[in-house]
mmCIF file of C-alpha atoms and ligand atoms in Angstrom:
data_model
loop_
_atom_site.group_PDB
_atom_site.id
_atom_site.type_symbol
_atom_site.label_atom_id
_atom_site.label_comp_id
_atom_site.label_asym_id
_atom_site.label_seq_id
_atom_site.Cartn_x
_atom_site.Cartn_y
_atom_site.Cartn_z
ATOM 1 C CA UNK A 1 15.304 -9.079 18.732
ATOM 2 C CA UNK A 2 11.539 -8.742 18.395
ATOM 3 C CA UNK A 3 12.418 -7.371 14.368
ATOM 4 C CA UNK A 4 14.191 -10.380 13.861
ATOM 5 C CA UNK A 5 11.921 -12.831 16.079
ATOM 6 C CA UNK A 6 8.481 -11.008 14.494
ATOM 7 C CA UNK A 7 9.936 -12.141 10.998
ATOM 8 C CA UNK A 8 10.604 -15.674 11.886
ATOM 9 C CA UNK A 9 7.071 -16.075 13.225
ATOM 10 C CA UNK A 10 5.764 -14.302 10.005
ATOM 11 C CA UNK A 11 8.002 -17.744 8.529
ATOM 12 C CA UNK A 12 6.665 -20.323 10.609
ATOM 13 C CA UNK A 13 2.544 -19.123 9.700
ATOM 14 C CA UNK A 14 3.176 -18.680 6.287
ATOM 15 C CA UNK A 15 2.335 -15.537 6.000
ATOM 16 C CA UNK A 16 3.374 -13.236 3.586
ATOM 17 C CA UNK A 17 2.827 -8.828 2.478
ATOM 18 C CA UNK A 18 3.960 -7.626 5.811
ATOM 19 C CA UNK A 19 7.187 -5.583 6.102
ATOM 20 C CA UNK A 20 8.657 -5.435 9.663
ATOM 21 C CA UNK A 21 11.626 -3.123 10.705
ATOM 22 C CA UNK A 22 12.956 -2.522 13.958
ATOM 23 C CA UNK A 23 14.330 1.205 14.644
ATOM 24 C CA UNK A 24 15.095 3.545 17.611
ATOM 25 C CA UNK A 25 14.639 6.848 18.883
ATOM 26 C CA UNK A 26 17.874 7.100 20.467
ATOM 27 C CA UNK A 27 19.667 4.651 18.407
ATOM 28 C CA UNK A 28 22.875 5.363 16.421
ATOM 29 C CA UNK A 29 23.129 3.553 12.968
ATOM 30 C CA UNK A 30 25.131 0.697 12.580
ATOM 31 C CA UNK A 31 25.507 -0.449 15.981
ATOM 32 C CA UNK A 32 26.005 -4.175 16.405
ATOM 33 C CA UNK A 33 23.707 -6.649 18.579
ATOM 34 C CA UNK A 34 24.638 -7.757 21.964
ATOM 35 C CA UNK A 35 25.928 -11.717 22.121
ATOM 36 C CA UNK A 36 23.362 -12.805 24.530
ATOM 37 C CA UNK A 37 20.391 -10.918 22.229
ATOM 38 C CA UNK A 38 21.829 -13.036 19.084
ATOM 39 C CA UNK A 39 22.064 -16.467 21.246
ATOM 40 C CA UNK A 40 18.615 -15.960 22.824
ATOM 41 C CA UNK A 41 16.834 -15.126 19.881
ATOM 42 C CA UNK A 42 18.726 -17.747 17.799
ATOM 43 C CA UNK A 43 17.694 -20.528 20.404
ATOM 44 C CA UNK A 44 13.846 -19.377 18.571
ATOM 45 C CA UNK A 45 14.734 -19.904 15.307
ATOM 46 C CA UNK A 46 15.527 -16.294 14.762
ATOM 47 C CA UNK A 47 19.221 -15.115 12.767
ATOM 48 C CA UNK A 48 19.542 -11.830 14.049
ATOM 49 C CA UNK A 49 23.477 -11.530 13.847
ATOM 50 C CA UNK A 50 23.612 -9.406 10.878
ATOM 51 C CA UNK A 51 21.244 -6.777 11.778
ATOM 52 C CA UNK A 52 22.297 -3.342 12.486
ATOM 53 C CA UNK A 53 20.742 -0.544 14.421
ATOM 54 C CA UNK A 54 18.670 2.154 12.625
ATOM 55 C CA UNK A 55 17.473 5.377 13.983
ATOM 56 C CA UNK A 56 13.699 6.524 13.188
ATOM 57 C CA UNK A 57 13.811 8.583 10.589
ATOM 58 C CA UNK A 58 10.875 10.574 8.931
ATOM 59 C CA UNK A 59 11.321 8.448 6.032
ATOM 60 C CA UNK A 60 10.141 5.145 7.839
ATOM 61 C CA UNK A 61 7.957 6.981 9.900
ATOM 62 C CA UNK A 62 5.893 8.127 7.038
ATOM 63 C CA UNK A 63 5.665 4.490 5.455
ATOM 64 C CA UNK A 64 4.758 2.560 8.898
ATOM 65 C CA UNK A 65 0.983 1.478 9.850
ATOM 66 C CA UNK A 66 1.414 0.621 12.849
ATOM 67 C CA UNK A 67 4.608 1.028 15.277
ATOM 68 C CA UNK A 68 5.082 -1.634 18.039
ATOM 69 C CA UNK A 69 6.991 0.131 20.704
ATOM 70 C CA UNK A 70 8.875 -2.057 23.504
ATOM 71 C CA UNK A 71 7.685 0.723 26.608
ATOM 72 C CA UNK A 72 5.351 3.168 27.537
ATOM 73 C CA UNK A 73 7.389 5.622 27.464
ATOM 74 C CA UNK A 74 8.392 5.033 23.594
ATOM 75 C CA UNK A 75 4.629 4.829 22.483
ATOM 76 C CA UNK A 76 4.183 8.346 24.499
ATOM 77 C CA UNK A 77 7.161 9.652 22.373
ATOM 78 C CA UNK A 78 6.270 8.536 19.240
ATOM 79 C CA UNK A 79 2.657 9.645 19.582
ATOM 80 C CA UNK A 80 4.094 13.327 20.937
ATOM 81 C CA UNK A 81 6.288 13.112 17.361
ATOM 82 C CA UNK A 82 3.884 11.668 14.933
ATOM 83 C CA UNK A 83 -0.105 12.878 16.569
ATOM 84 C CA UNK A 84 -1.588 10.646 13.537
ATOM 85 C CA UNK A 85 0.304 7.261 14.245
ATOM 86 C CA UNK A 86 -1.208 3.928 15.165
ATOM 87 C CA UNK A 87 1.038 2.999 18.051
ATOM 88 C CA UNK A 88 0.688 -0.305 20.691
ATOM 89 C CA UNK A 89 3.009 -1.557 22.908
ATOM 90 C CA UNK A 90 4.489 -4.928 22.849
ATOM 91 C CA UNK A 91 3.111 -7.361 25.633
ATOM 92 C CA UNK A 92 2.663 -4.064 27.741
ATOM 93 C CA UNK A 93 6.001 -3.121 28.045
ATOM 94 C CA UNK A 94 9.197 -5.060 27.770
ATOM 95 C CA UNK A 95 11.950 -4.806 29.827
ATOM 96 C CA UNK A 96 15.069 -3.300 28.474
ATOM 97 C CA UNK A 97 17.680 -6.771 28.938
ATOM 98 C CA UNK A 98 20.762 -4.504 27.957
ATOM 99 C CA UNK A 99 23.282 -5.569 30.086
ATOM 100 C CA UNK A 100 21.648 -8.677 31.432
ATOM 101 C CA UNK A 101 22.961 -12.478 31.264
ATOM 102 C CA UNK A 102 21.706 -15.055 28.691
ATOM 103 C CA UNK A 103 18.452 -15.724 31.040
ATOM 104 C CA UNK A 104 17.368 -12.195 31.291
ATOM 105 C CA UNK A 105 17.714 -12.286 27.846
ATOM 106 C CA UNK A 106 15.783 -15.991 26.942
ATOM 107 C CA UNK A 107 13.176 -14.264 29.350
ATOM 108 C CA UNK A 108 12.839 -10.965 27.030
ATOM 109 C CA UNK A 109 12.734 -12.889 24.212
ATOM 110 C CA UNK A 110 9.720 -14.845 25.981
ATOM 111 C CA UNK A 111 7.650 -11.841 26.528
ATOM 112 C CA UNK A 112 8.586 -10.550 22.936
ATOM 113 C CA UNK A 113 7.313 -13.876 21.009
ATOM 114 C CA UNK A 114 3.874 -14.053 23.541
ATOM 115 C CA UNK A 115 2.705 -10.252 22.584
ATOM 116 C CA UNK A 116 2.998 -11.401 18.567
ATOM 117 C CA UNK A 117 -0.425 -13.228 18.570
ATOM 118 C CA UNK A 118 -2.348 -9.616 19.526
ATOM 119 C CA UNK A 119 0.243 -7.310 16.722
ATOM 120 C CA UNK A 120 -1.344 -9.889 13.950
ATOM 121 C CA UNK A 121 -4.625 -9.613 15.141
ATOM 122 C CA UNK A 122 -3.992 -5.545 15.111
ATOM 123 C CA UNK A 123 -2.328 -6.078 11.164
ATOM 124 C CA UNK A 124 -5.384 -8.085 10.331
ATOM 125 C CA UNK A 125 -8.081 -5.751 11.814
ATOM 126 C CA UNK A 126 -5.998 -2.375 10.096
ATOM 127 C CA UNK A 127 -6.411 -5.030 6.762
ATOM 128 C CA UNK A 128 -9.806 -5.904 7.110
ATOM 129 C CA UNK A 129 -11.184 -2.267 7.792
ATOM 130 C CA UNK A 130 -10.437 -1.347 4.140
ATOM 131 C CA UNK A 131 -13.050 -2.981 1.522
ATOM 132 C CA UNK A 132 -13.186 -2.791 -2.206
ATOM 133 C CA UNK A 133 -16.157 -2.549 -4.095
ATOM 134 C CA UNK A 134 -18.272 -1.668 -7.609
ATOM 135 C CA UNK A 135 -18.798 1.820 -7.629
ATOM 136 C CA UNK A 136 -22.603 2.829 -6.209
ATOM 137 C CA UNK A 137 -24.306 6.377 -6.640
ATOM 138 C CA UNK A 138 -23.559 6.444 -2.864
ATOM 139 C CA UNK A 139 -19.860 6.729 -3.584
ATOM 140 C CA UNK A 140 -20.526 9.905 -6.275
ATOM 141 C CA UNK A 141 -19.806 12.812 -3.589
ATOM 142 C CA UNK A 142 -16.803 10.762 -1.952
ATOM 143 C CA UNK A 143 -14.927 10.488 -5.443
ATOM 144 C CA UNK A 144 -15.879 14.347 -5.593
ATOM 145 C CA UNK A 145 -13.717 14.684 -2.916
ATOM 146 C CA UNK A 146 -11.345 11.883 -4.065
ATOM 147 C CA UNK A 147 -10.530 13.745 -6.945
ATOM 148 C CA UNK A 148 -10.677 17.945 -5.965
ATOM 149 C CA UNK A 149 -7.968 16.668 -3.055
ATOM 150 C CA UNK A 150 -5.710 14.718 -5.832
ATOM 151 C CA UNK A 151 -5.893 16.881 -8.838
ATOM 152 C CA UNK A 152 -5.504 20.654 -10.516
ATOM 153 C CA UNK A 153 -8.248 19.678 -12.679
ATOM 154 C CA UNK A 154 -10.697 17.299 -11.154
ATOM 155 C CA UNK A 155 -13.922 15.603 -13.077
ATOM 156 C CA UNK A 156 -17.267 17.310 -11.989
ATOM 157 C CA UNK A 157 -19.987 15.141 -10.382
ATOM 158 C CA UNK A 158 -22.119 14.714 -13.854
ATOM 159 C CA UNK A 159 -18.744 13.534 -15.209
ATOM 160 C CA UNK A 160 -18.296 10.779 -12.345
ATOM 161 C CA UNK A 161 -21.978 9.775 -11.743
ATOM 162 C CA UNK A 162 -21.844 9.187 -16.003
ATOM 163 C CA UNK A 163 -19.750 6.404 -15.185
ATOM 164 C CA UNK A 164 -22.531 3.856 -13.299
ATOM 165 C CA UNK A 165 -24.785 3.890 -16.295
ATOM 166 C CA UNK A 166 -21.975 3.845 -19.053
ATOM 167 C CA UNK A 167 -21.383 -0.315 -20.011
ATOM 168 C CA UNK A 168 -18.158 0.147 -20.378
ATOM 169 C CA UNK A 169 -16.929 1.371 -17.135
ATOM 170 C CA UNK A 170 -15.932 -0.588 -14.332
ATOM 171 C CA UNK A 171 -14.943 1.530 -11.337
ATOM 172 C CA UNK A 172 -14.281 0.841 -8.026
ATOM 173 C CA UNK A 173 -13.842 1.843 -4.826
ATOM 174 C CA UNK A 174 -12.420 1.342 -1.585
ATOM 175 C CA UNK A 175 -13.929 1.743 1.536
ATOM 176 C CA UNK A 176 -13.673 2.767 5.095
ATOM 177 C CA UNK A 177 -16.524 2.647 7.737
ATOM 178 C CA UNK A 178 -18.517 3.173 5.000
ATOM 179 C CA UNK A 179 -16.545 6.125 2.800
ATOM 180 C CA UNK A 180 -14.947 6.009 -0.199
ATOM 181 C CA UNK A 181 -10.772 6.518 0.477
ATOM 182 C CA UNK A 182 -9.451 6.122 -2.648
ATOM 183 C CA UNK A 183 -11.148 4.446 -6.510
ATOM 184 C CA UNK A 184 -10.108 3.435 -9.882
ATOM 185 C CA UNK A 185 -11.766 3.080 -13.003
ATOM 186 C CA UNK A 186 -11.325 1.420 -16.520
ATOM 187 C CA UNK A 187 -12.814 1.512 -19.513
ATOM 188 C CA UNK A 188 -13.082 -1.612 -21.567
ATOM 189 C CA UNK A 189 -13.758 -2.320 -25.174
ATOM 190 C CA UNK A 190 -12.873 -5.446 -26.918
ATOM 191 C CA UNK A 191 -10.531 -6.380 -24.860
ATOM 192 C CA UNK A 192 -8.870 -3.016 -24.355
ATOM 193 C CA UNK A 193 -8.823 -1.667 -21.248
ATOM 194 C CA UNK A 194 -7.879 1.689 -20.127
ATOM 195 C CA UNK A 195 -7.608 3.481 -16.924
ATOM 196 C CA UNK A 196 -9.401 6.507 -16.020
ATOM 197 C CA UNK A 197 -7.870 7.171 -12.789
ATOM 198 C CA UNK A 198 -6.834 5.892 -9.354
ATOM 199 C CA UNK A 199 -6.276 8.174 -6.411
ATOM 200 C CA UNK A 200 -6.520 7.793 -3.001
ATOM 201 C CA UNK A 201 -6.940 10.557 -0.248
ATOM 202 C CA UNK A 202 -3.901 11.897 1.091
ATOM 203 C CA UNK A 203 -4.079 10.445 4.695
ATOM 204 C CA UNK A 204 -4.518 7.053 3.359
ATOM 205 C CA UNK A 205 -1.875 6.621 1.152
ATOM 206 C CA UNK A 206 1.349 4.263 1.414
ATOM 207 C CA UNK A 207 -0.917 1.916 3.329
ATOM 208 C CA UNK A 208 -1.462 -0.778 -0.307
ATOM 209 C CA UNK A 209 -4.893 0.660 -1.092
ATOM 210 C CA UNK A 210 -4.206 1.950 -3.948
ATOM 211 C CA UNK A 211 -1.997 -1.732 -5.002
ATOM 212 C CA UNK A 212 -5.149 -3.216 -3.964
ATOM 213 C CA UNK A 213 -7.204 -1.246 -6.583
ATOM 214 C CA UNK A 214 -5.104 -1.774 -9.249
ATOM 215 C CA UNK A 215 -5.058 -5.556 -8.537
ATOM 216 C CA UNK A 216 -8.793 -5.962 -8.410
ATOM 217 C CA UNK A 217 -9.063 -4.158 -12.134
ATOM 218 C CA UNK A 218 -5.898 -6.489 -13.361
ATOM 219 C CA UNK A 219 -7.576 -10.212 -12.003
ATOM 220 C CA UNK A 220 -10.824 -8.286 -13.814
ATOM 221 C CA UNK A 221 -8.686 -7.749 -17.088
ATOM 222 C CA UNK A 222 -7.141 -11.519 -16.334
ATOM 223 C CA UNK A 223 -10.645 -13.350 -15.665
ATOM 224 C CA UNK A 224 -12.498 -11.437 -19.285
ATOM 225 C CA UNK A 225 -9.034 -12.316 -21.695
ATOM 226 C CA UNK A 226 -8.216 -8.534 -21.742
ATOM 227 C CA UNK A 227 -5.606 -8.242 -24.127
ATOM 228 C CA UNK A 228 -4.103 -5.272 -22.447
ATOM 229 C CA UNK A 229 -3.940 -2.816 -19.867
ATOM 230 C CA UNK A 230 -3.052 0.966 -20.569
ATOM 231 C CA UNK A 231 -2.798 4.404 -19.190
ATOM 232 C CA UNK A 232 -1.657 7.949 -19.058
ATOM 233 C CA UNK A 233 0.061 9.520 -16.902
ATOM 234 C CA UNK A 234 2.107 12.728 -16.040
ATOM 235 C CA UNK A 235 5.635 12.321 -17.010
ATOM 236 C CA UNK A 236 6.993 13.921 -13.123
ATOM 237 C CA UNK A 237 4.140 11.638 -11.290
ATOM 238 C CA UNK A 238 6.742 9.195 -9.583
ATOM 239 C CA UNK A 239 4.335 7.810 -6.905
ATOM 240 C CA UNK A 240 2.012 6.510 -9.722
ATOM 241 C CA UNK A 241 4.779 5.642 -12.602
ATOM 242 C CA UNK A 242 6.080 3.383 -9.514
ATOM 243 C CA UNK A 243 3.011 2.075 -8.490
ATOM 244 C CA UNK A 244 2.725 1.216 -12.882
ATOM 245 C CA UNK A 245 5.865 -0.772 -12.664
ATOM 246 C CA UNK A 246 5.083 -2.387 -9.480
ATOM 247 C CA UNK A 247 2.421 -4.489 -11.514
ATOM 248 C CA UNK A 248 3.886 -4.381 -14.881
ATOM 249 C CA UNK A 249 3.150 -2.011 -16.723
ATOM 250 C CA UNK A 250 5.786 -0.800 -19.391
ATOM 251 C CA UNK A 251 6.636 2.841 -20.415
ATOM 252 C CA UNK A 252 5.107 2.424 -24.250
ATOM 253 C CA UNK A 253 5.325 6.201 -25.367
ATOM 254 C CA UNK A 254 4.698 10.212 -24.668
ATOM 255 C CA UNK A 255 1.719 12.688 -25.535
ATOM 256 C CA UNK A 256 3.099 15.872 -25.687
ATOM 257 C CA UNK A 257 1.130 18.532 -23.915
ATOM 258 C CA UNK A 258 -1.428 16.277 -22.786
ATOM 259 C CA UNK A 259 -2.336 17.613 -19.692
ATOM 260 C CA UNK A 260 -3.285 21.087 -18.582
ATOM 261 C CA UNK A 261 -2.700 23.084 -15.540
ATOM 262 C CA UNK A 262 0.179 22.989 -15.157
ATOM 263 C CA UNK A 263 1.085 21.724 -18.950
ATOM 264 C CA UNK A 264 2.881 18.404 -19.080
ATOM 265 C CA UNK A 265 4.076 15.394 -21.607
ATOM 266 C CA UNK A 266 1.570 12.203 -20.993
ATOM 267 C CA UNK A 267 3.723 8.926 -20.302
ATOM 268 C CA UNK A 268 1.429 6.207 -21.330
ATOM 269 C CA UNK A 269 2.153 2.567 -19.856
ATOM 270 C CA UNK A 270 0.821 -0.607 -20.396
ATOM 271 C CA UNK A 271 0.556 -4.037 -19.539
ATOM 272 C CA UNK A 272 0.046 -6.340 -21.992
ATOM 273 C CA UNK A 273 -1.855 -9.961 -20.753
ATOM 274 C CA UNK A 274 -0.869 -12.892 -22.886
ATOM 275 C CA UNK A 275 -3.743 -14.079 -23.996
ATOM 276 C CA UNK A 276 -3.129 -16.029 -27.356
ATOM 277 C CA UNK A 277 -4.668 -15.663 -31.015
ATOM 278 C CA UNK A 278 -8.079 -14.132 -29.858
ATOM 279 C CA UNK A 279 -10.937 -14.679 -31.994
ATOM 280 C CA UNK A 280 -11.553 -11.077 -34.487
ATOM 281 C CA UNK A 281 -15.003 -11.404 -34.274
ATOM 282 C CA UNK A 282 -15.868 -11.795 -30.862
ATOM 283 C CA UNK A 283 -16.784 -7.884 -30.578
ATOM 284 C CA UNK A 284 -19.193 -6.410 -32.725
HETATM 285 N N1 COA B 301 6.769 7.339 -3.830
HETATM 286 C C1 COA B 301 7.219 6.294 -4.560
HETATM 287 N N2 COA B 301 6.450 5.197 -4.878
HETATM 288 C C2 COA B 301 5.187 5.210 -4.458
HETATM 289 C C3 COA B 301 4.650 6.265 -3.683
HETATM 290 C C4 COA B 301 5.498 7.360 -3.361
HETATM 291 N N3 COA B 301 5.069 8.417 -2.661
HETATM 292 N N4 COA B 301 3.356 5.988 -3.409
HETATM 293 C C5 COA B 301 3.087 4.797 -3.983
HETATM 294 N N5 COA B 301 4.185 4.332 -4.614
HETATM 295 C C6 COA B 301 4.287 3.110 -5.413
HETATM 296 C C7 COA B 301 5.243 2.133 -4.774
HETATM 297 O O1 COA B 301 5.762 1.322 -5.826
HETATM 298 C C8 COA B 301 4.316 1.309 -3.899
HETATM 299 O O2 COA B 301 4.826 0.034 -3.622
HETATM 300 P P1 COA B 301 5.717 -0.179 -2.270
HETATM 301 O O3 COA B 301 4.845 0.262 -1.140
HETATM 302 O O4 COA B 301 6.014 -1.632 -2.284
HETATM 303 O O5 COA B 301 6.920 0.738 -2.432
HETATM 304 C C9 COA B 301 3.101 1.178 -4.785
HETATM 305 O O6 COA B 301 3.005 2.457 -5.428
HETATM 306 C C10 COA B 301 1.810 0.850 -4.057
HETATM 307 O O7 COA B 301 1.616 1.829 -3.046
HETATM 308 P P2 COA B 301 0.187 2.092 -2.416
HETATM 309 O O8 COA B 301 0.367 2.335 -0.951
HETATM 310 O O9 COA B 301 -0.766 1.048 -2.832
HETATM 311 O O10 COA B 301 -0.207 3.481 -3.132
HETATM 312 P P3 COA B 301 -1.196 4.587 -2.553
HETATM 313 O O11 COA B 301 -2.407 3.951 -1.973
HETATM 314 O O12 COA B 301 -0.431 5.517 -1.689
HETATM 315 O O13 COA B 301 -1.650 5.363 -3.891
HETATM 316 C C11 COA B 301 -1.349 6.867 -5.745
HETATM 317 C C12 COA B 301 -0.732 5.717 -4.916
HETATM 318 C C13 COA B 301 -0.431 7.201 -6.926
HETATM 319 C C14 COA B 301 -2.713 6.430 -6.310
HETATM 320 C C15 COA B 301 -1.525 8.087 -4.788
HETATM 321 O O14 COA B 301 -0.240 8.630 -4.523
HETATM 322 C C16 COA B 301 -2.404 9.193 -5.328
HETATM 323 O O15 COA B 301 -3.611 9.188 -5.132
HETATM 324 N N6 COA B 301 -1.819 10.192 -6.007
HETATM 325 C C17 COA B 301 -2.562 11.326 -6.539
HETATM 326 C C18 COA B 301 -3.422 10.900 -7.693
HETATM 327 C C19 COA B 301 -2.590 10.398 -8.858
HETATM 328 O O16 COA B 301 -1.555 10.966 -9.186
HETATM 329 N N7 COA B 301 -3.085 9.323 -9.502
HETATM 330 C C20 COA B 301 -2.442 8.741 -10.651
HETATM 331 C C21 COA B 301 -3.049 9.297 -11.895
HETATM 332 S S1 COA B 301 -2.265 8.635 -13.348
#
């Protein structure tokens, strides 16, 4: 009920980028919803006749910010399974209606919808705590750390603090209380732009930081008539090859050998921007 409820609510404001899936510890897959759950939830708007139960599996657990547990109890078991989790319990607890009539049902479904207002506050506050911004000297040591965490063969603090005075370079980063997370630069020249890198630390990731990056550098790209957009990357990298596609970029070729340690093909992707018959003198 509260899955299905939560995403009409999500409807009504209009607001968009949030995923919301309901699962339980317990809970057997494929189970059907009680009648009275489907009527009383229905009366709000909410179609919840199709859905199915879904256990918690490692899977979802790994990709969920924040878990919204109906009871104490649940909260305390989650946080015994997963130490790291951001867990909060729905309107302080709701009670289970399983086996109740249509009114102890319309009554859940009453505490469910009030506790929504303080989740979206807790989505927005999770949102708002991660900034992106230009690359400062301050950030130098962070992307140190950025980059001996993400990769066998990491660029060396002269290499990284090169990039604030080169003209080319636009690198940013993104920000938590203060500390770089994750960054991404590009190099641009005439129009072409490439990307350095993007990484983000290992405890942050999955949460859109690094989708926020990227979409920072493409508006950049968008805003200066870039023509295009490209890259390398390893040829078994899935995470990142995904994260390409996600914004368009398109598998264009392979380097062979390109990277070291361990040795490995280069799969460069780009994204092309479509802007027009550009001017051949405009870079000199
Ligand atoms: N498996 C599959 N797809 C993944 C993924 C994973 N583990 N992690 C990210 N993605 C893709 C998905 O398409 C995802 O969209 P979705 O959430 O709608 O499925 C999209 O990327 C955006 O995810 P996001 O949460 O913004 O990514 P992230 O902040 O976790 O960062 C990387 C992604 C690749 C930057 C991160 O895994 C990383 O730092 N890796 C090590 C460094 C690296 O390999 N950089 C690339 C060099 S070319």
């Amino acid at each position: 009920m509260a899955e299905g409820l939560f995403r009409n609510f999500l409807k009504e404001k209009n607001i968009e980028g949030i995923e919301c899936l309901s699962a339980g510890l317990g809970a057997f897959p494929g189970d059907e919803v009680s009648g009275n759950a489907v009527k009383a939830a229905g009366e709000k708007g909410a179609d919840i006749s199709s859905h199915r139960s879904r256990p918690l599996s490692m899977l979802l657990a790994d990709r969920t910010d924040l878990f919204v547990c109906m009871t104490q109890s649940l909260a305390f078991a989650v946080k015994g399974a997963l130490p790291e989790a951001k867990v909060t319990v729905l309107s302080g607890g709701i009670p289970d209606p399983f086996g109740g009539d249509l009114d102890v049902y319309r009554e859940c479904v009453n505490k469910i919808i009030g506790g929504f207002g303080d989740i979206l506050k807790l989505i927005e506050a999770e949102n708002d705590e991660i900034k992106i911004v230009p690359m400062e000297e301050k950030h130098v040591l962070d992307i140190l750390k950025i980059e001996r965490e993400c990769f066998s063969e990491p660029w060396t603090e002269d290499g990284i603090r090169a990039e604030l005075t080169d003209k080319t370079a636009r690198f940013i980063v993104a920000e938590k209380d203060g500390a770089g997370i994750g960054y991404c630069g590009m190099h641009e020249v005439c129009g072409e732009c490439y990307i350095a890198n993007i990484a983000v630390l290992p405890e942050y990731r999955r949460k859109g930081i690094a989708a926020k990056l990227l979409e920072n550098l493409i508006s950049h790209c968008e805003e200066s008539s870039a023509e295009f957009l490209s890259l390398e990357v390893r040829v078994s990298n899935a995470p990142a090859i995904s994260l390409y596609e996600k914004f368009g970029f398109k598998k264009q070729g392979e380097r062979k050998d390109f990277y070291k340690n361990p040795k490995e093909n280069a799969l460069i992707m780009t994204r092309n921007f479509n802007v027009g018959d550009k001017d051949e003198n405009t870079c000199n």
